[in-house]
Amino acid sequence: MGLDEAWFAEHHFNDFSLCPSPSLLLANAIAQTTKIRLGMAGFLAPFYDTIRLSEEVATLDILSEGRINLGLAKGAFAPDSKHFKTITENLRPKLIECAEAVNLLLNSKGPASFNGDFINFSEVDIEPKPLQNKIPTYIATFASKETIYFAANRGWGLMLSQGIDLDECQSVVNRYKEIAGFDPEVVLLRTFYTADTDEEANKRAIPAIDHFVKSMRAASSFNKSPNFDRSKYEDVIKERDYFFDGEKFFKNGIIGDPQTCIKKSLEIKK
């Protein structure tokens, strides 16, 4: 089909977006392909054992003959935090530590040690080693300054959501460049629908986007867990409402007849 890359999400505990085990799905895709790069957008890092995740990524890289892109995300769905026993305020710091530790294990030529607030290990030497000298790594963000700073200082790429418009994307790129001295590699998520006419594409896309937003908000529903903090949870709700904005998804989307979709894609690329 001429596609360069395919990316997979990770979601749990909902009947709408079924991919609770991304490594298994990636392995299946690897077995059926030979050229396309395959990415994880992204592993929900706070819920993983860092050493096991590093081993899986290295194994996937070998199976794919060096076609893996590594994406890491913090997650923000309340059921995930509850069932995987991670309180909301620890999601971002755990993502940052996991990303640092995984990068260390994947790139160390011998035993490596890590001492953090959440992750600690000593003299770990994973096998097998990844095939790529440096697996392309991306960090998911809702345009958080802290996450952009973290990625820019390591030269890693960014994964941005379908709720972020092009002006916001440009602001993120500018902020990254101020820190790193160069533009980031950006994986940009967009809703997509094409049909014979713009009118038909819009007519079909709108209810699909509406269903997506309702489903994902339902998956975000919260049950109290230990260390519940109402003020911090309200901040999470505001973030999710901002993220799951159907109007922005439609406005930012690549939706229309083929020529309209090509035009919009080129505008994004520019």
XYZ file of C-alpha atoms in Angstrom:
270
model
C 0.000 0.000 0.000
C 3.039 2.287 0.112
C 2.768 3.123 3.822
C 6.048 3.797 5.630
C 4.937 3.103 9.193
C 2.124 1.583 11.248
C 1.567 2.484 14.906
C -0.403 0.645 17.586
C -2.070 1.944 20.753
C -2.363 0.281 24.146
C -5.686 0.314 26.008
C -7.167 -1.716 28.859
C -10.540 -2.399 30.457
C -12.801 -1.127 27.682
C -14.641 -2.825 24.829
C -13.908 -0.124 22.275
C -10.146 -0.114 21.787
C -8.837 -3.623 22.290
C -5.070 -3.812 22.561
C -4.060 -4.785 26.101
C -0.911 -6.629 24.980
C 0.906 -4.545 22.366
C 3.964 -6.774 22.201
C 1.791 -9.687 21.026
C 0.089 -7.534 18.390
C 3.427 -6.193 17.173
C 4.868 -9.700 16.947
C 1.893 -10.763 14.833
C 2.325 -7.737 12.550
C 6.055 -8.420 12.252
C 5.346 -11.964 11.077
C 3.112 -10.672 8.258
C 5.315 -7.834 6.965
C 8.784 -7.313 5.566
C 9.380 -3.575 4.985
C 7.017 -1.350 6.985
C 8.295 0.122 10.258
C 6.140 -0.761 13.259
C 5.714 1.511 16.244
C 4.122 1.442 19.663
C 2.195 4.639 20.440
C 2.789 3.875 23.091
C 3.645 1.367 25.784
C 1.991 2.646 28.991
C 5.307 2.869 30.788
C 4.161 3.349 34.429
C 2.469 -0.077 34.385
C 5.455 -2.146 33.212
C 8.372 -3.901 34.823
C 11.198 -1.973 33.173
C 13.537 -4.919 32.703
C 10.861 -7.129 31.126
C 9.782 -4.286 28.822
C 13.373 -3.766 27.673
C 13.723 -7.474 26.899
C 10.479 -7.465 24.892
C 11.461 -4.401 22.858
C 14.861 -5.915 22.062
C 13.243 -9.198 21.016
C 10.713 -7.399 18.804
C 13.535 -5.450 17.183
C 15.352 -8.673 16.296
C 12.196 -10.405 15.017
C 11.459 -7.394 12.797
C 15.063 -7.162 11.572
C 15.364 -3.634 12.923
C 11.929 -2.182 12.033
C 10.718 -1.189 15.515
C 9.950 2.351 16.724
C 9.602 2.693 20.501
C 6.882 4.965 21.867
C 6.228 5.455 25.569
C 3.220 7.094 27.233
C 2.125 7.802 30.810
C -1.510 6.729 30.490
C -4.322 8.667 32.129
C -7.350 6.385 32.340
C -8.603 5.991 35.894
C -9.261 2.211 35.706
C -5.664 1.654 34.550
C -4.255 3.554 37.513
C -6.550 1.700 39.903
C -5.991 -1.841 38.650
C -2.262 -1.393 37.986
C -1.884 0.294 41.391
C -0.374 3.592 40.303
C -1.744 6.858 41.686
C -2.381 9.643 39.176
C 0.306 12.054 40.375
C 2.977 9.380 39.876
C 2.192 8.674 36.220
C 4.504 11.276 34.661
C 7.495 10.724 36.988
C 7.156 6.956 36.495
C 7.052 7.458 32.700
C 10.239 9.515 32.863
C 12.072 6.979 35.018
C 10.898 4.051 32.895
C 11.993 5.784 29.684
C 15.447 6.491 31.128
C 15.830 2.948 32.454
C 14.641 1.250 29.237
C 16.968 3.423 27.174
C 19.847 2.512 29.483
C 19.190 -1.235 29.251
C 18.685 -1.230 25.466
C 21.919 0.661 24.808
C 24.280 -0.704 27.470
C 27.021 -2.995 26.220
C 27.291 -4.661 29.608
C 25.660 -4.742 33.061
C 23.791 -1.560 33.989
C 22.356 -0.165 37.220
C 19.602 2.343 37.917
C 18.547 4.057 41.128
C 15.354 6.107 41.007
C 12.345 6.948 43.116
C 10.266 4.164 41.545
C 12.712 1.964 39.612
C 15.812 0.327 41.030
C 18.034 -2.437 39.663
C 21.669 -3.406 39.833
C 24.041 -5.067 37.350
C 21.373 -5.987 34.777
C 22.557 -7.150 31.354
C 19.578 -7.941 29.134
C 19.696 -10.533 26.391
C 19.175 -10.476 23.500
C 20.484 -7.076 22.462
C 18.405 -5.045 19.971
C 19.445 -5.133 16.338
C 19.292 -1.367 15.770
C 22.191 0.593 17.208
C 19.679 3.135 18.487
C 15.959 2.358 18.422
C 13.990 5.517 17.492
C 12.267 6.600 20.701
C 9.230 8.854 21.105
C 7.457 10.243 24.169
C 3.718 10.958 24.157
C 2.631 14.342 25.488
C -0.402 16.640 25.691
C 2.126 19.487 25.124
C 3.359 19.257 28.733
C 6.400 21.517 29.230
C 7.980 18.971 31.578
C 7.691 16.131 29.051
C 8.907 18.274 26.144
C 11.927 19.327 28.207
C 12.661 15.711 29.085
C 12.444 14.506 25.455
C 14.411 17.467 24.062
C 17.315 16.905 26.437
C 17.642 13.367 25.086
C 16.951 14.101 21.435
C 13.888 11.838 21.432
C 10.847 12.354 19.251
C 7.375 13.416 20.328
C 3.953 11.807 19.835
C 1.189 14.438 19.722
C -2.561 13.861 19.881
C -5.386 14.523 17.439
C -6.641 17.225 19.803
C -3.580 19.434 19.277
C -3.968 21.868 16.369
C -1.152 22.981 14.075
C -0.510 26.221 15.978
C -0.058 24.213 19.162
C 2.151 21.732 17.288
C 4.334 24.608 16.112
C 4.570 25.931 19.664
C 5.698 22.500 20.869
C 8.284 22.257 18.089
C 9.610 25.736 18.909
C 9.883 24.911 22.612
C 11.695 21.667 21.813
C 14.111 23.420 19.429
C 14.987 26.061 22.034
C 16.192 23.249 24.295
C 17.662 20.742 21.840
C 18.887 23.074 19.087
C 17.054 21.115 16.386
C 13.485 20.208 15.420
C 11.987 17.053 16.931
C 10.782 14.050 15.011
C 7.011 14.258 15.449
C 4.427 11.491 15.224
C 1.116 13.335 14.875
C -2.177 11.540 15.443
C -5.105 12.614 13.265
C -8.614 11.363 12.602
C -8.875 10.264 8.962
C -11.713 9.546 6.593
C -11.874 9.694 2.818
C -14.804 9.230 0.444
C -15.779 10.206 -3.096
C -16.784 13.716 -1.964
C -15.999 16.036 0.946
C -19.686 16.048 1.878
C -19.881 12.263 2.126
C -16.625 12.047 4.091
C -17.799 14.691 6.584
C -21.207 13.032 6.945
C -19.618 9.690 7.818
C -16.760 11.060 9.915
C -18.837 13.149 12.336
C -20.810 10.260 13.954
C -17.668 8.123 14.039
C -15.749 10.848 15.887
C -18.700 11.355 18.234
C -18.774 7.628 19.018
C -15.023 7.601 19.603
C -15.191 10.542 22.031
C -18.111 9.038 23.989
C -16.394 5.638 24.155
C -13.070 7.004 25.346
C -14.702 9.235 27.943
C -16.623 6.221 29.214
C -13.339 4.309 29.450
C -11.996 7.172 31.573
C -14.676 6.779 34.238
C -13.234 6.728 37.721
C -13.541 4.437 40.700
C -11.850 5.578 43.876
C -8.476 4.085 44.647
C -6.058 4.524 47.562
C -4.527 7.973 48.039
C -7.471 9.626 46.275
C -6.973 13.393 45.949
C -10.035 15.233 44.605
C -8.139 18.349 43.456
C -5.601 16.347 41.483
C -8.313 14.172 39.974
C -10.249 17.245 38.820
C -7.112 18.342 36.962
C -7.049 14.952 35.217
C -10.716 15.316 34.231
C -10.017 18.751 32.729
C -7.123 17.268 30.782
C -9.266 14.419 29.448
C -12.109 16.789 28.471
C -9.582 18.910 26.606
C -8.072 15.851 24.962
C -11.362 14.212 23.922
C -12.875 17.170 22.079
C -14.839 15.898 19.089
C -15.028 19.336 17.480
C -11.243 19.676 17.560
C -10.816 16.119 16.262
C -12.998 16.993 13.274
C -11.380 20.385 12.669
C -7.856 18.950 12.890
C -8.683 15.771 10.974
C -7.713 14.664 7.490
C -11.246 14.276 6.180
C -12.596 14.689 2.651
C -12.205 13.427 -0.877
C -8.735 12.156 -1.919
C -7.540 15.554 -3.155
C -8.707 17.288 0.023
C -6.931 14.673 2.156
C -3.733 15.083 0.149
C -3.917 18.870 0.520
C -4.443 18.639 4.285
C -1.598 16.126 4.640
C 0.780 18.422 2.769
C -0.277 21.363 4.983
C 0.570 19.297 8.060
C 3.893 18.215 6.536
C 4.792 21.838 5.770
